[in-house]
Amino acid sequence: MGRVTVPRRVLRLRQGVPSHRPDTLAAEEPMEIRVGGRPLTVTMRTPGSDFDLAAGFLVSEGVLHAAHQLAGIRYCAGATADGGNTYNVVDVVLAAGVPAPDASLERNFYTTSSCGLCGKASLDAVRTTAPWSVAEDGLRVTPALLAALPERLRAAQKVFDSTGGLHAAGLFDADGRLLCLREDVGRHNAVDKVIGHALREGLLPARGTVLMVSGRASFELVQKAVMAGIPLLAAVSAPSSLAVDLAEESGLTLVGFLRGESMNVYTRTDRIDTGTDTEG
């Protein structure tokens, strides 16, 4: 199995004084996802929860939406020329009758850890029809509950403490209880790992839940939440304009700049119980 962290010796400068010391880096390695033995895409990720990542990626792409559609996931033996297993190639086996991914999904380039769905240029090109709607989800949460989530997310991160270099995504229930947390060098990978876990546990659609992410809220993260049936996405940083557009169109509540008791609610403000009518 790949390592989550990698040691490295560095030159450290503090007020001009040099010293050599060990450092710990977050690992980043490519992972190829195959479906039925056919290569689909390569993503740069932090090793760990690879099966969740593969399953979540296929949820985001509209290939899977229920646990019974997934027959199995395995690492590919003989991934190298000498027959060795790098644990960097996984093969997803779909259940009988589940259509294979459309050929248009195949990537002839790798997905970097920062870009998410690279190569898709416009809102129309990336919009995927979800098997369910989040617009009718009756979730309501208080500002106090949302304000507590960043610290709960941070407290549950195990690898960040040693590297400082990983994004996190956490799925919380309506009472603020953490259901699943995953870390990765790519924020979109962390989200896919959470969604893949939810799929494999039979939790999709993830109604009445909140997806909390470190960093910003990009278009692809909103799309992934919608595809998983998650009605509220919260981020500690800013959303993009396309993220807000898709959230509004889909009926998802999008919260940004969630820091302490301060936050911006961009869409479906009626889900935030402020004691007043804030529908928007």
Coordinates of C-alpha atoms in Angstrom, one line a residue:
M1 CA 0.0 0.0 0.0
G2 CA 1.2 3.5 -0.7
R3 CA 2.3 5.7 2.2
V4 CA 0.2 8.6 3.4
T5 CA 3.2 10.6 4.5
V6 CA 6.8 10.7 3.3
P7 CA 9.8 11.9 5.4
R8 CA 12.1 14.5 3.9
R9 CA 15.2 16.3 5.2
V10 CA 15.0 20.1 4.8
L11 CA 17.0 23.2 5.4
R12 CA 15.1 25.3 7.8
L13 CA 15.7 29.1 8.2
R14 CA 14.5 31.0 11.2
Q15 CA 15.5 34.6 11.4
G16 CA 18.4 33.9 9.0
V17 CA 19.7 31.0 11.2
P18 CA 20.0 27.8 9.2
S19 CA 19.4 24.3 10.5
H20 CA 18.8 20.9 9.0
R21 CA 15.8 18.9 10.3
P22 CA 13.4 16.2 9.2
D23 CA 10.1 17.1 7.8
T24 CA 6.9 15.1 6.9
L25 CA 5.2 15.6 3.6
A26 CA 1.8 14.5 2.5
A27 CA 2.2 11.7 -0.1
E28 CA 0.9 12.3 -3.6
E29 CA 0.8 9.4 -6.1
P30 CA -1.2 8.7 -9.3
M31 CA -4.1 6.3 -9.2
E32 CA -5.6 4.8 -12.3
I33 CA -9.3 3.9 -12.1
R34 CA -10.5 1.1 -14.4
V35 CA -14.1 -0.1 -14.9
G36 CA -14.4 -3.7 -16.0
G37 CA -10.7 -3.7 -16.8
R38 CA -11.0 -0.7 -19.1
P39 CA -8.9 2.4 -18.1
L40 CA -11.1 5.4 -17.3
T41 CA -9.0 8.1 -15.6
V42 CA -5.9 8.8 -13.6
T43 CA -6.1 11.1 -10.6
M44 CA -3.3 12.4 -8.3
R45 CA -4.2 11.5 -4.8
T46 CA -3.0 10.7 -1.3
P47 CA -3.0 6.9 -0.9
G48 CA -5.7 5.6 1.4
S49 CA -9.4 5.0 1.1
D50 CA -8.7 4.2 -2.6
F51 CA -11.8 2.1 -3.0
D52 CA -13.9 4.9 -1.6
L53 CA -12.2 7.3 -4.0
A54 CA -13.0 5.1 -7.0
A55 CA -16.6 4.6 -6.0
G56 CA -17.1 8.3 -5.2
F57 CA -15.7 9.3 -8.5
L58 CA -18.2 7.1 -10.3
V59 CA -21.0 8.6 -8.3
S60 CA -19.9 12.1 -9.3
E61 CA -19.9 11.0 -12.9
G62 CA -23.4 9.6 -12.7
V63 CA -22.2 5.9 -13.2
L64 CA -23.3 4.7 -9.7
H65 CA -25.9 5.9 -7.3
A66 CA -26.6 2.9 -5.1
A67 CA -24.6 0.2 -3.3
H68 CA -26.2 -2.7 -5.2
Q69 CA -24.8 -1.4 -8.5
L70 CA -21.3 -2.0 -7.3
A71 CA -20.2 -5.7 -7.5
G72 CA -16.7 -5.1 -6.3
I73 CA -13.4 -3.1 -6.3
R74 CA -10.0 -4.5 -6.3
Y75 CA -6.4 -3.5 -6.8
C76 CA -4.9 -4.8 -10.0
A77 CA -2.2 -7.4 -9.6
G78 CA 0.5 -7.2 -12.3
A79 CA 0.2 -3.4 -12.5
T80 CA 3.9 -3.2 -13.4
A81 CA 5.8 -4.9 -16.2
D82 CA 7.4 -7.3 -13.8
G83 CA 4.0 -8.4 -12.3
G84 CA 4.3 -6.3 -9.1
N85 CA 1.4 -4.5 -7.5
T86 CA 1.8 -0.8 -7.0
Y87 CA -1.5 -0.4 -5.3
N88 CA -2.0 2.5 -7.7
V89 CA -4.4 0.8 -10.1
V90 CA -8.0 -0.1 -9.0
D91 CA -10.6 -1.9 -11.1
V92 CA -14.3 -1.4 -10.4
V93 CA -16.7 -4.2 -11.2
L94 CA -20.2 -3.0 -11.9
A95 CA -23.2 -5.2 -11.1
A96 CA -25.0 -7.0 -13.9
G97 CA -27.1 -4.6 -15.9
V98 CA -25.4 -1.5 -14.8
P99 CA -24.2 0.4 -17.9
A100 CA -20.5 1.0 -18.3
P101 CA -19.3 4.6 -18.3
D102 CA -19.8 6.5 -21.6
A103 CA -16.7 6.7 -23.7
S104 CA -16.9 10.5 -23.4
L105 CA -15.9 10.2 -19.7
E106 CA -12.5 8.7 -20.6
R107 CA -9.7 11.0 -19.8
N108 CA -6.6 11.0 -22.1
F109 CA -4.9 13.1 -19.5
Y110 CA -4.5 12.9 -15.7
T111 CA -6.7 14.8 -13.3
T112 CA -4.4 16.9 -11.1
S113 CA -5.0 17.1 -7.3
S114 CA -6.2 20.7 -7.6
C115 CA -8.4 20.9 -10.6
G116 CA -11.1 18.3 -10.2
L117 CA -12.9 17.8 -13.4
C118 CA -10.3 19.1 -15.8
G119 CA -10.9 19.7 -19.4
K120 CA -14.6 20.3 -19.1
A121 CA -15.0 23.9 -20.1
S122 CA -18.5 25.1 -19.4
L123 CA -21.5 24.8 -17.1
D124 CA -23.4 22.8 -19.7
A125 CA -20.5 20.4 -20.4
V126 CA -20.2 19.4 -16.7
R127 CA -23.8 19.4 -15.6
T128 CA -24.8 15.8 -14.9
T129 CA -28.4 14.7 -14.3
A130 CA -28.7 13.5 -10.7
P131 CA -30.9 10.5 -9.9
W132 CA -32.6 12.5 -7.2
S133 CA -33.2 16.1 -6.2
V134 CA -31.8 18.0 -3.2
A135 CA -34.3 20.8 -3.7
E136 CA -37.0 19.2 -1.6
D137 CA -34.7 18.1 1.2
G138 CA -36.2 19.4 4.5
L139 CA -32.9 19.9 6.3
R140 CA -32.7 22.8 8.7
V141 CA -29.7 23.7 10.8
T142 CA -28.8 26.6 13.1
P143 CA -25.9 29.0 12.6
A144 CA -24.4 27.6 15.8
L145 CA -24.3 24.1 14.5
L146 CA -22.6 25.2 11.3
A147 CA -20.1 27.3 13.3
A148 CA -19.0 24.3 15.2
L149 CA -18.3 22.1 12.1
P150 CA -14.9 23.5 11.0
E151 CA -13.3 22.8 14.4
R152 CA -14.9 19.3 14.5
L153 CA -13.5 18.7 11.0
R154 CA -10.1 19.9 12.0
A155 CA -10.1 17.9 15.3
A156 CA -10.7 14.7 13.3
Q157 CA -7.9 15.2 10.8
K158 CA -5.1 12.7 11.7
V159 CA -2.6 13.3 8.9
F160 CA -2.8 17.1 8.7
D161 CA -1.2 17.5 12.1
S162 CA 2.0 15.9 10.8
T163 CA 2.1 17.5 7.3
G164 CA -0.1 20.6 7.2
G165 CA -0.7 19.7 3.6
L166 CA -4.0 17.9 3.3
H167 CA -7.5 19.0 2.5
A168 CA -10.4 17.4 4.4
A169 CA -14.0 16.7 3.8
G170 CA -16.5 15.5 6.4
L171 CA -20.1 14.4 6.2
F172 CA -22.2 15.4 9.2
D173 CA -25.8 14.6 10.2
A174 CA -28.4 17.2 11.1
D175 CA -27.3 17.1 14.7
G176 CA -23.6 17.9 13.8
R177 CA -22.4 14.3 14.4
L178 CA -19.5 13.3 12.1
L179 CA -20.4 10.4 9.9
C180 CA -17.3 10.2 7.8
L181 CA -14.0 12.1 7.3
R182 CA -11.4 11.7 4.6
E183 CA -8.2 13.6 3.8
D184 CA -6.3 14.1 0.5
V185 CA -4.0 16.4 -1.3
G186 CA -6.9 17.2 -3.6
R187 CA -10.1 18.6 -2.1
H188 CA -12.2 17.0 -4.8
N189 CA -10.6 13.6 -4.0
A190 CA -11.4 14.0 -0.3
V191 CA -15.0 14.6 -1.2
D192 CA -15.1 11.6 -3.6
K193 CA -13.7 9.5 -0.7
V194 CA -16.5 10.6 1.6
I195 CA -19.2 10.0 -1.1
G196 CA -17.7 6.7 -2.0
H197 CA -17.9 5.6 1.7
A198 CA -21.5 6.7 1.8
L199 CA -22.3 4.7 -1.4
R200 CA -20.6 1.6 -0.1
E201 CA -22.5 1.9 3.2
G202 CA -25.8 2.3 1.5
L203 CA -26.3 5.9 2.6
L204 CA -27.1 7.5 -0.7
P205 CA -28.9 9.7 -1.2
A206 CA -27.4 11.4 1.8
R207 CA -30.5 13.3 2.8
G208 CA -30.4 15.5 5.8
T209 CA -26.7 15.8 5.9
V210 CA -24.0 18.6 5.6
L211 CA -20.8 18.3 3.6
M212 CA -18.0 20.3 5.2
V213 CA -14.9 21.0 3.2
S214 CA -11.6 22.7 3.9
G215 CA -10.6 25.4 1.4
R216 CA -12.9 26.9 -1.2
A217 CA -16.2 25.6 -2.7
S218 CA -15.7 25.0 -6.4
F219 CA -18.2 24.0 -9.1
E220 CA -17.1 20.4 -9.0
L221 CA -17.6 20.1 -5.3
V222 CA -21.2 21.5 -5.6
Q223 CA -21.8 19.0 -8.4
K224 CA -20.5 16.1 -6.3
A225 CA -22.7 17.1 -3.4
V226 CA -25.8 17.2 -5.7
M227 CA -25.0 13.9 -7.2
A228 CA -24.8 12.3 -3.7
G229 CA -28.1 13.9 -2.6
I230 CA -26.4 16.1 0.0
P231 CA -28.5 19.3 0.5
L232 CA -25.9 21.5 2.2
L233 CA -22.3 22.2 1.3
A234 CA -20.2 24.4 3.7
A235 CA -16.7 25.6 3.1
V236 CA -14.2 27.7 5.1
S237 CA -13.3 29.8 2.1
A238 CA -15.0 31.4 -0.9
P239 CA -17.2 29.8 -3.5
S240 CA -16.8 30.4 -7.3
S241 CA -19.5 32.0 -9.3
L242 CA -20.2 28.7 -11.1
A243 CA -20.5 27.0 -7.8
V244 CA -23.2 29.5 -6.7
D245 CA -25.0 29.2 -10.1
L246 CA -25.2 25.4 -9.8
A247 CA -26.2 25.4 -6.2
E248 CA -29.0 27.8 -6.9
E249 CA -30.2 25.8 -9.9
S250 CA -30.1 22.6 -8.0
G251 CA -31.7 23.8 -4.7
L252 CA -28.5 23.1 -2.7
T253 CA -27.7 25.4 0.3
L254 CA -24.2 26.8 -0.2
V255 CA -22.3 28.3 2.7
G256 CA -18.9 30.0 2.3
F257 CA -16.4 31.8 4.5
L258 CA -17.5 29.6 7.5
R259 CA -15.1 30.9 10.2
G260 CA -16.2 30.9 13.8
E261 CA -19.7 32.4 14.0
S262 CA -19.3 34.3 10.7
M263 CA -20.5 32.8 7.4
N264 CA -22.1 33.8 4.1
V265 CA -25.1 31.8 2.9
Y266 CA -25.4 32.1 -0.9
T267 CA -28.3 29.9 -1.8
R268 CA -31.4 28.3 -0.2
T269 CA -31.1 30.4 2.9
D270 CA -34.4 29.0 4.2
R271 CA -32.4 26.0 5.5
I272 CA -30.6 28.2 8.0
D273 CA -32.7 28.5 11.1
T274 CA -32.0 32.1 12.2
G275 CA -35.4 32.6 13.8
T276 CA -36.5 34.9 11.0
D277 CA -37.6 34.3 7.4
T278 CA -34.4 34.2 5.3
E279 CA -35.7 32.3 2.2
G280 CA -33.7 33.1 -0.9

